[in-house]
CSV table of C-alpha atoms and ligand atoms in Angstrom, one decimal:
chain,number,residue,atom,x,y,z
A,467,UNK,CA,-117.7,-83.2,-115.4
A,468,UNK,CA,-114.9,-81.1,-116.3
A,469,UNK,CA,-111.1,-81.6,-116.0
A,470,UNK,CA,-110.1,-80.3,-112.1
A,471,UNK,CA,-113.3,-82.3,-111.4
A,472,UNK,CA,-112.2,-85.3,-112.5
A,473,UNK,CA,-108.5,-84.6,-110.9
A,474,UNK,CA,-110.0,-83.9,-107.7
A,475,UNK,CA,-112.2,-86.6,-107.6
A,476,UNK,CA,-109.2,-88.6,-108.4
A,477,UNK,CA,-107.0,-86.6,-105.6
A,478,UNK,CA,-109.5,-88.0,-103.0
A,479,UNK,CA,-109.6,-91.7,-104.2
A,480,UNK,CA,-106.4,-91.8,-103.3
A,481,UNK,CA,-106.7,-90.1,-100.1
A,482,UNK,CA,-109.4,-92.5,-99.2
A,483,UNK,CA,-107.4,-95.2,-100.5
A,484,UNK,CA,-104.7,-93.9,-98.0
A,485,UNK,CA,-107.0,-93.6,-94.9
A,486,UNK,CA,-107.9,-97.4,-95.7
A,487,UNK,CA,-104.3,-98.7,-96.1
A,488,UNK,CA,-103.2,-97.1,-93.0
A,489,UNK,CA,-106.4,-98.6,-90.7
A,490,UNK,CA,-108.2,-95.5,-90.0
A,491,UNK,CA,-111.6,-96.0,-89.0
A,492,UNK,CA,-114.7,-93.9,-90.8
A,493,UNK,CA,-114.1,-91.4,-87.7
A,494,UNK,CA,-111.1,-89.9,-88.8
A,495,UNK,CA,-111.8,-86.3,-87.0
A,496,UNK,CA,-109.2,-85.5,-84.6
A,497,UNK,CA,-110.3,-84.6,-81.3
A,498,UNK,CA,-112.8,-82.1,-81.3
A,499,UNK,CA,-113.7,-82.5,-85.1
A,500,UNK,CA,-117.4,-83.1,-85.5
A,501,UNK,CA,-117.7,-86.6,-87.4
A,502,UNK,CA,-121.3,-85.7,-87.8
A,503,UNK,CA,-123.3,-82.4,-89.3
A,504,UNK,CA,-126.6,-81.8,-88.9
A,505,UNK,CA,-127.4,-78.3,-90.5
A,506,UNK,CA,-131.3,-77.4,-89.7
A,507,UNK,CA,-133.0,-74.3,-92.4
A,508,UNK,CA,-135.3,-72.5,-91.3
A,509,UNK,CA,-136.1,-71.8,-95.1
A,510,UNK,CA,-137.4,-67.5,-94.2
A,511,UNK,CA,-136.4,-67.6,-90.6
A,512,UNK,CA,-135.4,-64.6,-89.4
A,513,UNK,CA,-134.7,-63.1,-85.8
A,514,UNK,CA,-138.6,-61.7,-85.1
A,515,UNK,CA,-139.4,-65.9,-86.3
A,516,UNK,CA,-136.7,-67.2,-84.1
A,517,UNK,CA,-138.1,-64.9,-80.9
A,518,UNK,CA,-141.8,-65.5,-81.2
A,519,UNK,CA,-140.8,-68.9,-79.1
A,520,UNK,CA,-140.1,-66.2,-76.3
A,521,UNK,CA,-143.5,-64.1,-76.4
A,522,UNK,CA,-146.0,-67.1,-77.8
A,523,UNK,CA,-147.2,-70.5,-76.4
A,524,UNK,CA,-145.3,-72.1,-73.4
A,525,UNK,CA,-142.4,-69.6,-73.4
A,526,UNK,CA,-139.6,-71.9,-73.9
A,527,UNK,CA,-137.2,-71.8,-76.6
A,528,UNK,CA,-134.6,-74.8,-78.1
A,529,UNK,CA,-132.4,-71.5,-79.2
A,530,UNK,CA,-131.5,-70.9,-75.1
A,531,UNK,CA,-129.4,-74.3,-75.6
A,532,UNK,CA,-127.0,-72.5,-78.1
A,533,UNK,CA,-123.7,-70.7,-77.2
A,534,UNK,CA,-122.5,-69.6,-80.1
A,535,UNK,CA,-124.3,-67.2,-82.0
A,536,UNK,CA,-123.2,-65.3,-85.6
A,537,UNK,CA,-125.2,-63.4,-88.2
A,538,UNK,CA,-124.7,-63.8,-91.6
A,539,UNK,CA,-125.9,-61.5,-95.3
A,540,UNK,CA,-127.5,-63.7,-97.6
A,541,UNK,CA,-127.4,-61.5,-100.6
A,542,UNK,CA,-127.1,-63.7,-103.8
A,543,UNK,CA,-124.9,-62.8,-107.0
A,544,UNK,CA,-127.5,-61.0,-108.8
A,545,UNK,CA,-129.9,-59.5,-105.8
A,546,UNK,CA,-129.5,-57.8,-102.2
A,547,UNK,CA,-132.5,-60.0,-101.4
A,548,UNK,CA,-131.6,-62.9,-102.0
A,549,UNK,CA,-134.1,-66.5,-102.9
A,550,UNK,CA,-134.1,-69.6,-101.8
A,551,UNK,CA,-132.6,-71.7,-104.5
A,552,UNK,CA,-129.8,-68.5,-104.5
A,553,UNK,CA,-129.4,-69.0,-101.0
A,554,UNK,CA,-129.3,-72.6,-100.6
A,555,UNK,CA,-126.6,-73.2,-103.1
A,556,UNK,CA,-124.4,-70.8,-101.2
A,557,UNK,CA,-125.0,-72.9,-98.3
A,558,UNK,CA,-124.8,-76.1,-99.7
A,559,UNK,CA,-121.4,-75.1,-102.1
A,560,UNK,CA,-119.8,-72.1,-100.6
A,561,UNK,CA,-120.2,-70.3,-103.5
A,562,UNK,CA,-123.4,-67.1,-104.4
A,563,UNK,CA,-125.4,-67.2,-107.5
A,564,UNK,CA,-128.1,-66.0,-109.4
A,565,UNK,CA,-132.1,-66.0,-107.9
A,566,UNK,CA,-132.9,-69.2,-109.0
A,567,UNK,CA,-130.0,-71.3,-109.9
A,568,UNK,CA,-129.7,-74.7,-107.9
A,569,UNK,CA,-126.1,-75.8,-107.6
A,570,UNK,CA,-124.8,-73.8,-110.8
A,571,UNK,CA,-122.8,-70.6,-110.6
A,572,UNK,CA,-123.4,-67.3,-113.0
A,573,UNK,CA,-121.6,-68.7,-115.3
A,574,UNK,CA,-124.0,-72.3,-115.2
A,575,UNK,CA,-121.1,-74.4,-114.1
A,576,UNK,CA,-121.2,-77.3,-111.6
A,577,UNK,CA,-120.5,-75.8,-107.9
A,578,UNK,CA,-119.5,-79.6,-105.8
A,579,UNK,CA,-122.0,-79.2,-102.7
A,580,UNK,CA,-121.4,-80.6,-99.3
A,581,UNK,CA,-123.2,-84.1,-99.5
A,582,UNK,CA,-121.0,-84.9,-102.9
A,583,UNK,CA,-117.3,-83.4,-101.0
A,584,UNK,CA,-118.2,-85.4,-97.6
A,585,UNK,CA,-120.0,-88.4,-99.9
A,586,UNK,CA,-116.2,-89.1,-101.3
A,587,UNK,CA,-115.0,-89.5,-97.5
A,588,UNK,CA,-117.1,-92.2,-96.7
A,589,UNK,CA,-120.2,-90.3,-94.8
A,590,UNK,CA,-123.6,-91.0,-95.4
A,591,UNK,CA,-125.5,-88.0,-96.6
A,592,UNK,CA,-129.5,-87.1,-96.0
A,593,UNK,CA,-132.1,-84.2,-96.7
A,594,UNK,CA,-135.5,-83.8,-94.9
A,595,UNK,CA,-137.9,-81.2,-96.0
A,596,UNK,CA,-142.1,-79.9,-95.1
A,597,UNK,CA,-141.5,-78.9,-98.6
A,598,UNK,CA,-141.2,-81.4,-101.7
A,599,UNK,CA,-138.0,-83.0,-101.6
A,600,UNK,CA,-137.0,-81.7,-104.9
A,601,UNK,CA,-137.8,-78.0,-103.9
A,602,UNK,CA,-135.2,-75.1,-104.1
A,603,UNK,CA,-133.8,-75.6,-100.2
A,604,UNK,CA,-133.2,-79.4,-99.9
A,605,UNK,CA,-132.1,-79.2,-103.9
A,606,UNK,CA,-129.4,-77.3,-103.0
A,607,UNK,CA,-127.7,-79.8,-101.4
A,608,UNK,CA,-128.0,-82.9,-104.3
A,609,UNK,CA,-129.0,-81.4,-107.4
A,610,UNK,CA,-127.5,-78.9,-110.4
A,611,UNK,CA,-130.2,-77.4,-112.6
A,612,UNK,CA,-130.4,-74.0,-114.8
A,613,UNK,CA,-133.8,-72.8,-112.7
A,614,UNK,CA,-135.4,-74.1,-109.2
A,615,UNK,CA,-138.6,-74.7,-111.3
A,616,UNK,CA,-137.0,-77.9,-112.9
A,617,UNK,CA,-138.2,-80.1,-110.4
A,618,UNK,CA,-139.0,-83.5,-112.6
A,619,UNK,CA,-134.9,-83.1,-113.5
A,620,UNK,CA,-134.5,-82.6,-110.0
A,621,UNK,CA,-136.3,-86.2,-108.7
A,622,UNK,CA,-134.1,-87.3,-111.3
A,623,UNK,CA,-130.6,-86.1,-110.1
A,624,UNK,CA,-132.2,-87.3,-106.8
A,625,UNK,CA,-132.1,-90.6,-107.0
A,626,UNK,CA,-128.2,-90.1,-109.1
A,627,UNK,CA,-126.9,-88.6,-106.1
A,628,UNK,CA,-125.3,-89.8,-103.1
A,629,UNK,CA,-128.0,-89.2,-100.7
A,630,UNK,CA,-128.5,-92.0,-98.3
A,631,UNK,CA,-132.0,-90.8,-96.9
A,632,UNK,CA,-135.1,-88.5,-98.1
A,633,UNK,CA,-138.1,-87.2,-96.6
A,634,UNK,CA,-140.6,-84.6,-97.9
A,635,UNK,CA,-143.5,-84.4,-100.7
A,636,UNK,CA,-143.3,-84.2,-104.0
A,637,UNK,CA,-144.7,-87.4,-105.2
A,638,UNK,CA,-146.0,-85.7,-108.8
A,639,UNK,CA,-142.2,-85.2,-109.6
A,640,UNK,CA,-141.5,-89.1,-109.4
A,641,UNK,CA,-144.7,-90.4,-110.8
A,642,UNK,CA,-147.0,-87.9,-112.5
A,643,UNK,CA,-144.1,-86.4,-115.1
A,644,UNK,CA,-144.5,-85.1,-118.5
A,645,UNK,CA,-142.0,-87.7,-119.5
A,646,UNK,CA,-144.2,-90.8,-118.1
A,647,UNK,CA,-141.5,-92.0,-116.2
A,648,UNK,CA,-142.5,-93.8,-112.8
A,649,UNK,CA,-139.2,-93.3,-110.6
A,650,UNK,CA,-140.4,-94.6,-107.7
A,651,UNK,CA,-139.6,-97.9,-110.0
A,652,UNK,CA,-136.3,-96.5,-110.9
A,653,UNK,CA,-135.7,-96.0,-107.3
A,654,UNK,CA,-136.6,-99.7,-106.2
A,655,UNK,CA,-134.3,-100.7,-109.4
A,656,UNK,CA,-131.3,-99.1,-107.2
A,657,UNK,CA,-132.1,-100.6,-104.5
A,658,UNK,CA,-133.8,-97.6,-102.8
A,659,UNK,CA,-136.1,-98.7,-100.6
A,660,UNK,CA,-139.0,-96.1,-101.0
A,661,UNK,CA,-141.9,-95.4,-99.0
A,662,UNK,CA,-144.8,-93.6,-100.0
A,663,UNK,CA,-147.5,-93.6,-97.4
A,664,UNK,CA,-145.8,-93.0,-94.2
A,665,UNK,CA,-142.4,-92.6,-91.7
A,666,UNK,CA,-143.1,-96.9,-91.7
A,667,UNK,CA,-140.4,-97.9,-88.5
A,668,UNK,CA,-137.8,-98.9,-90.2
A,669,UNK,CA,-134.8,-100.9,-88.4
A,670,UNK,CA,-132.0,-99.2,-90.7
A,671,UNK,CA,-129.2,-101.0,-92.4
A,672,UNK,CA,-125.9,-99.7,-93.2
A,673,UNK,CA,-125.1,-99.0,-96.7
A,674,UNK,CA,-129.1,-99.5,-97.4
A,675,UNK,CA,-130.7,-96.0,-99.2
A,676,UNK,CA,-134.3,-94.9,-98.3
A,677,UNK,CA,-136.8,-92.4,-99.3
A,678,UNK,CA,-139.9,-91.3,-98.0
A,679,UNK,CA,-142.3,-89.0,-100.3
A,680,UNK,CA,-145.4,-88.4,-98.5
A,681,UNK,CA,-147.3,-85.9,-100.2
A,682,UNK,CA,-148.2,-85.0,-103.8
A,683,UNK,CA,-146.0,-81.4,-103.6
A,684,UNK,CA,-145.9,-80.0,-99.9
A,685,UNK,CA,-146.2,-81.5,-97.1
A,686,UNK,CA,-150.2,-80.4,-94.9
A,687,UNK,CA,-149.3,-77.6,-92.9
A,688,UNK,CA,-149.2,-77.7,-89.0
A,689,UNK,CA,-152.2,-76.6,-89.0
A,690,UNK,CA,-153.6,-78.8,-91.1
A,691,UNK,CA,-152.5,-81.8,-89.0
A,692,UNK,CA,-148.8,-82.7,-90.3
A,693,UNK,CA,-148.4,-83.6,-86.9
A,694,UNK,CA,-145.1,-85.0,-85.5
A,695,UNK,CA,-143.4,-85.5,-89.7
A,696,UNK,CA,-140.5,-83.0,-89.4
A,697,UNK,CA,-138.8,-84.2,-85.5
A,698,UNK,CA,-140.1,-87.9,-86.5
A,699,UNK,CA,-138.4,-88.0,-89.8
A,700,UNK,CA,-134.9,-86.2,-88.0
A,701,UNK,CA,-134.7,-88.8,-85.4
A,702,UNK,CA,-135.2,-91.7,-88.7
A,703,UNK,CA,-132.6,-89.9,-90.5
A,704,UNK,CA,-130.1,-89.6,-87.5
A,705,UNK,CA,-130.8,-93.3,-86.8
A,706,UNK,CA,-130.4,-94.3,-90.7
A,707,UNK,CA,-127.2,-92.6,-91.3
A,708,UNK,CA,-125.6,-93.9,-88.1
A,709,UNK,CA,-126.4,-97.2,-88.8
A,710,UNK,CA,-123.0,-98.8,-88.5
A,711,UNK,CA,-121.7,-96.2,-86.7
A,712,UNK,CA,-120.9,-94.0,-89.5
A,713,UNK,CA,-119.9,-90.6,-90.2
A,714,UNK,CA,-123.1,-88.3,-91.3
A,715,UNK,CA,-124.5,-84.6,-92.7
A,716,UNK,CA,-127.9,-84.6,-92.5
A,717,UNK,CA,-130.0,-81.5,-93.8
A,718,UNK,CA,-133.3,-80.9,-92.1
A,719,UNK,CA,-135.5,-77.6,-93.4
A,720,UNK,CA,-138.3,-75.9,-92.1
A,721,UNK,CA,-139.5,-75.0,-95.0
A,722,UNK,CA,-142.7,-73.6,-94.6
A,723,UNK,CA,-141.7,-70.9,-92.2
A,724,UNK,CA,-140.9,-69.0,-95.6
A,725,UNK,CA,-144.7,-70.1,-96.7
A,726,UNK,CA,-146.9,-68.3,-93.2
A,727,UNK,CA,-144.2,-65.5,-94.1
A,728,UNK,CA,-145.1,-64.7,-98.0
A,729,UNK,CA,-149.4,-65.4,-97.0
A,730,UNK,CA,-148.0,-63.0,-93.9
A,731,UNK,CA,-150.0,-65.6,-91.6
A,732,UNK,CA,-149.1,-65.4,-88.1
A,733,UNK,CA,-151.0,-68.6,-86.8
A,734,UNK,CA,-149.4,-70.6,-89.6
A,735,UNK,CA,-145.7,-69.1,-88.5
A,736,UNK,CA,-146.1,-69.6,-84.7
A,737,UNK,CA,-147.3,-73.1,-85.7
A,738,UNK,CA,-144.1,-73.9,-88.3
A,739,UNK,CA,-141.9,-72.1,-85.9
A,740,UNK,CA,-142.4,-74.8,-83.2
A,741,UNK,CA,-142.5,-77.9,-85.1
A,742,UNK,CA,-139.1,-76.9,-86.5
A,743,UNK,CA,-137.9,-76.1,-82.3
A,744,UNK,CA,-138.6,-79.8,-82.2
A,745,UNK,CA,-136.7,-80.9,-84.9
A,746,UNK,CA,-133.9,-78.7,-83.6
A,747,UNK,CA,-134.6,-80.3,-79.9
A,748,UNK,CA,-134.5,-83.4,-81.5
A,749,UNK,CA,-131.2,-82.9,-83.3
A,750,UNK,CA,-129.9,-81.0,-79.9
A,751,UNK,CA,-130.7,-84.3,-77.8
A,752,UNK,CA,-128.6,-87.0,-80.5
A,753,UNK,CA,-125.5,-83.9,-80.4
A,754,UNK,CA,-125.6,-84.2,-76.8
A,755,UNK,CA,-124.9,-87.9,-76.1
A,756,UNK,CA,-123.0,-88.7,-79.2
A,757,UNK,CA,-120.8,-85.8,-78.6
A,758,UNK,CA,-119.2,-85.8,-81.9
A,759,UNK,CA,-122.0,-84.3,-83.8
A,760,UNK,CA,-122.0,-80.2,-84.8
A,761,UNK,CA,-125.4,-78.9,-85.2
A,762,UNK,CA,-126.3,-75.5,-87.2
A,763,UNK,CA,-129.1,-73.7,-87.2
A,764,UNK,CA,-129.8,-71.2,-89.6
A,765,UNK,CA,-132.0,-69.6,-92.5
A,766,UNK,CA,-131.5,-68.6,-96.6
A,767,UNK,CA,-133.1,-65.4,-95.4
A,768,UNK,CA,-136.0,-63.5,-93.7
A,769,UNK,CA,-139.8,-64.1,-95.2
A,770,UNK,CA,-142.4,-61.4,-94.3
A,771,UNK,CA,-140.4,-58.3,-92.4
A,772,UNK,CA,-142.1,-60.1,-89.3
A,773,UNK,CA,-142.1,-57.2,-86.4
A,774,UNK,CA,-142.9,-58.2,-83.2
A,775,UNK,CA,-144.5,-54.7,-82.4
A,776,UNK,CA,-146.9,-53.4,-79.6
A,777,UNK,CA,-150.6,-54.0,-80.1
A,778,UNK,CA,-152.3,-50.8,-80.7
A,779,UNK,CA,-154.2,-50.0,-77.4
A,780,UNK,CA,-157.9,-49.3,-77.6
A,781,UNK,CA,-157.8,-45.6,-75.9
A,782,UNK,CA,-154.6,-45.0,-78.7
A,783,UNK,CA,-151.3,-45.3,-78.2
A,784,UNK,CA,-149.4,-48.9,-77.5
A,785,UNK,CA,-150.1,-52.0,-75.6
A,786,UNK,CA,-146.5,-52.8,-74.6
A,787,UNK,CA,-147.8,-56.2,-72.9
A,788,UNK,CA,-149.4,-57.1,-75.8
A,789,UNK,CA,-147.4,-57.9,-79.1
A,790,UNK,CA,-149.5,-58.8,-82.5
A,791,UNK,CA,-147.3,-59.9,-85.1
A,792,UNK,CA,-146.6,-57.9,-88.1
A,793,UNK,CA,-145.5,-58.3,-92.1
A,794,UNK,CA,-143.7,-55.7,-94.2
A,795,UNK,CA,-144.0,-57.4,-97.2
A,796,UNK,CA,-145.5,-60.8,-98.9
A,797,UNK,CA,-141.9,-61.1,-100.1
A,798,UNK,CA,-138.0,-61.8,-98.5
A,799,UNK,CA,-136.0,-59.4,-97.2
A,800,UNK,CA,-132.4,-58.5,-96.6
A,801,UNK,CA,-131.9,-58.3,-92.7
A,802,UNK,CA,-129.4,-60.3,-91.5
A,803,UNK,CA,-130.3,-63.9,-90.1
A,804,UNK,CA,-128.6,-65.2,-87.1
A,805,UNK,CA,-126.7,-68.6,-87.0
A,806,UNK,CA,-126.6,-70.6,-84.2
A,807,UNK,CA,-123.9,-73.6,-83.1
A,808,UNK,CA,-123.6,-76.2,-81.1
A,809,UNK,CA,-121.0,-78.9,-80.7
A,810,UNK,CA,-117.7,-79.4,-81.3
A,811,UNK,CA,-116.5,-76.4,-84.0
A,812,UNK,CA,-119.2,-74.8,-82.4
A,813,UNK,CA,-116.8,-71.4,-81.7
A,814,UNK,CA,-116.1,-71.1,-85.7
A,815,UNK,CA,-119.5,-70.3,-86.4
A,816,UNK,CA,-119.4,-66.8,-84.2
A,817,UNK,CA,-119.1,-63.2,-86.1
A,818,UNK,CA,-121.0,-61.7,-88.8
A,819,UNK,CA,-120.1,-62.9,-92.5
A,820,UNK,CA,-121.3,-64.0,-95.9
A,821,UNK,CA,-123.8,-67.3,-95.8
A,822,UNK,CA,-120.9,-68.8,-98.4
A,823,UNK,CA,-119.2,-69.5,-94.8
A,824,UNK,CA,-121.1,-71.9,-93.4
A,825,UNK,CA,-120.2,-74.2,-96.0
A,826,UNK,CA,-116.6,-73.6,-95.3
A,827,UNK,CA,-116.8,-73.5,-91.5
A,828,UNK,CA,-118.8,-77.1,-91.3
A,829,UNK,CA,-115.8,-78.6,-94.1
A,830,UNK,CA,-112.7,-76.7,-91.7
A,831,UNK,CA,-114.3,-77.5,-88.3
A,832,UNK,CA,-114.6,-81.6,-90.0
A,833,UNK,CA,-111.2,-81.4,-90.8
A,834,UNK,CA,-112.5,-81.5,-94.3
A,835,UNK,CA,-110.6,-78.6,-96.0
A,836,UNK,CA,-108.2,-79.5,-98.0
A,837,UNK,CA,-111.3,-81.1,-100.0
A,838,UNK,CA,-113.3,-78.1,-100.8
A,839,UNK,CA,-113.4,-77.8,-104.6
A,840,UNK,CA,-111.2,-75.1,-106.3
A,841,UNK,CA,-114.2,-74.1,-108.1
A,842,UNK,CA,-116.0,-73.5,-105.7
A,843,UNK,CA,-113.9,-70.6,-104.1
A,844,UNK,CA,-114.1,-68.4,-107.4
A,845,UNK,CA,-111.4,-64.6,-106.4
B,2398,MG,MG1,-137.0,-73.9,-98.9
B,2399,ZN,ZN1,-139.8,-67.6,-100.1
């Protein structure tokens, strides 16, 4: 922790200091300020992933409930195509980076993400991943490591962080390290309560932390029977972090859209592509009866060059009423990915930009901005 760190961490004790002398509640967004975030990843979820719920199984689509629509580049620092861990740390701190640095910028210095900046304001904080929890995507948004590969330091900054709630594999990280560490016993020692076999119903308390690691790295795959995990553990999180009727950001990520699109699997996508519609439905339904709660949708960058392209016909030429998907590559690419809004704040979120934005829009449209870090808006 370095000097302006400290001083702003000290600047906002004494703001929150302030709110509490003067009687202001946890909610202290002004009217139409979301008081709760939840920001869903598609982790390789472009626009050809986002319209196969048009073309494929019972042609309905959670994106039809969205209004406001932007695009944004996702180019890191270093690379036009951009990776995940690159990607998610300019979401998560506003701020691009090398391929492959979590929550460090080029020059390997701290970047403050979102759950730290709202964490000092009182709100409870979560990340829920198909992936391991301490992957590149939902690392973004806790951890600060030299290389997304550094996942034992990663369980470790885990359970150091502010993060209320966890859900996603990765057991090996907490209990089959190099260093012989059990953390799941570190874990209980802070009063985590941590569950390793299952989404057990929980009745939530506030101020009470939990994690649920359910898998050794990933989580199955759809097709391999996941099942329900990804909208099950969204609606737990959304309960947990409103227990008390507090404040939230919540994280939720897809993340193995960006797996069917490197194995260039179209089964597996179309399979990952609806399970994540649920946990955006589910997400949708909570934003629409609280009524305080911004939801954003968007990826860290395409996986595949999916095509949605004409079948070729058996005579030659096209089927136009038949479309097989189609990959370009087994790697990213640089086509611009869509973000999509709903709530109140909604309208900032329109426009084409950098993916460094949405970190600034969600802080702006929360009121939030006087406490983005000075670091983390490098000229
Ligand atoms: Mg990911
Ligand atoms: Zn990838």
């Amino acid at each position: 922790m370095h000097f302006t760190m400290i001083r702003t961490s000290l600047t906002i004790l004494l703001m929150t200091a302030l709110f509490a002398c003067t009687g202001a509640t946890e909610k202290n967004q002004k009217p139409g300020q979301p008081s709760r975030i939840i920001f869903l990843i598609g982790d390789g979820m472009g626009l050809s992933a986002v319209s196969t719920g048009y073309y494929f199984g019972d042609l309905t689509s959670q994106f039809d409930r969205f209004k406001h629509i932007g695009l944004i580049n996702t180019s890191s620092a270093t690379h036009k195509i951009t990776d995940s861990a690159a990607s998610g740390t300019a979401l998560a701190t506003g701020t691009k980076t090398y391929n492959g640095a979590i929550g460090l910028d080029t020059a390997r210095t701290v970047l403050r993400n979102i759950t730290e900046v709202v964490s000092e304001m009182g709100w409870n904080t979560g990340v829920v991943a198909t992936s391991a929890v301490t992957h590149a995507t939902p690392a973004a948004f806790y951890a600060h490591v030299e290389h997304r590969n550094m996942e034992e330091q990663i369980a470790v900054q885990l359970l150091d962080s502010e993060i209320d709630f966890f859900a996603g594999g990765g057991k090996r990280f907490f209990n089959q390290r190099r260093d012989g560490l059990d953390l799941f016993r570190t874990a209980e020692e802070k009063g985590i309560i941590i569950d390793t076999t299952g989404l057990s119903s929980i009745a939530p308390e506030p101020g009470r932390k939990y994690g649920f690691v359910l898998a050794g790295v990933g989580m199955p795959t759809m097709l391999e029977g996941r099942g329900g995990f990804l909208p099950e553990a969204t609606s737990l999180a959304i309960e947990a972090l409103s227990a008390g009727d507090n404040n939230f950001f919540l994280m939720v990520e897809g993340s193995q859209i960006d797996w069917a699109g490197h194995d260039n699997d179209e089964a597996y996508l179309l399979a990952e592509m609806r399970d994540f519609e649920n946990a955006v439905r589910v997400a949708l339904d909570f934003a629409e009866k609280d009524g305080n709660t911004l939801v954003v949708v968007s990826a860290d960058h395409e996986t595949g060059g999916v095509t949605l392209a004409a079948r070729p016909g058996e005579m030659g030429g096209s089927d136009y009423n038949d479309i097989l998907i189609t990959f370009s590559t087994g790697g990213h690419s640089a086509t611009l990915i869509p973000v999509f809004a709903f709530g109140p704040g909604a309208d900032h979120f329109t426009g084409i930009y950098q993916h460094t934005e949405i970190f600034h829009r969600m802080l702006q449209t929360a009121g939030l901005a006087e406490q983005i870090p000075g670091e983390n808006t490098p000229d």
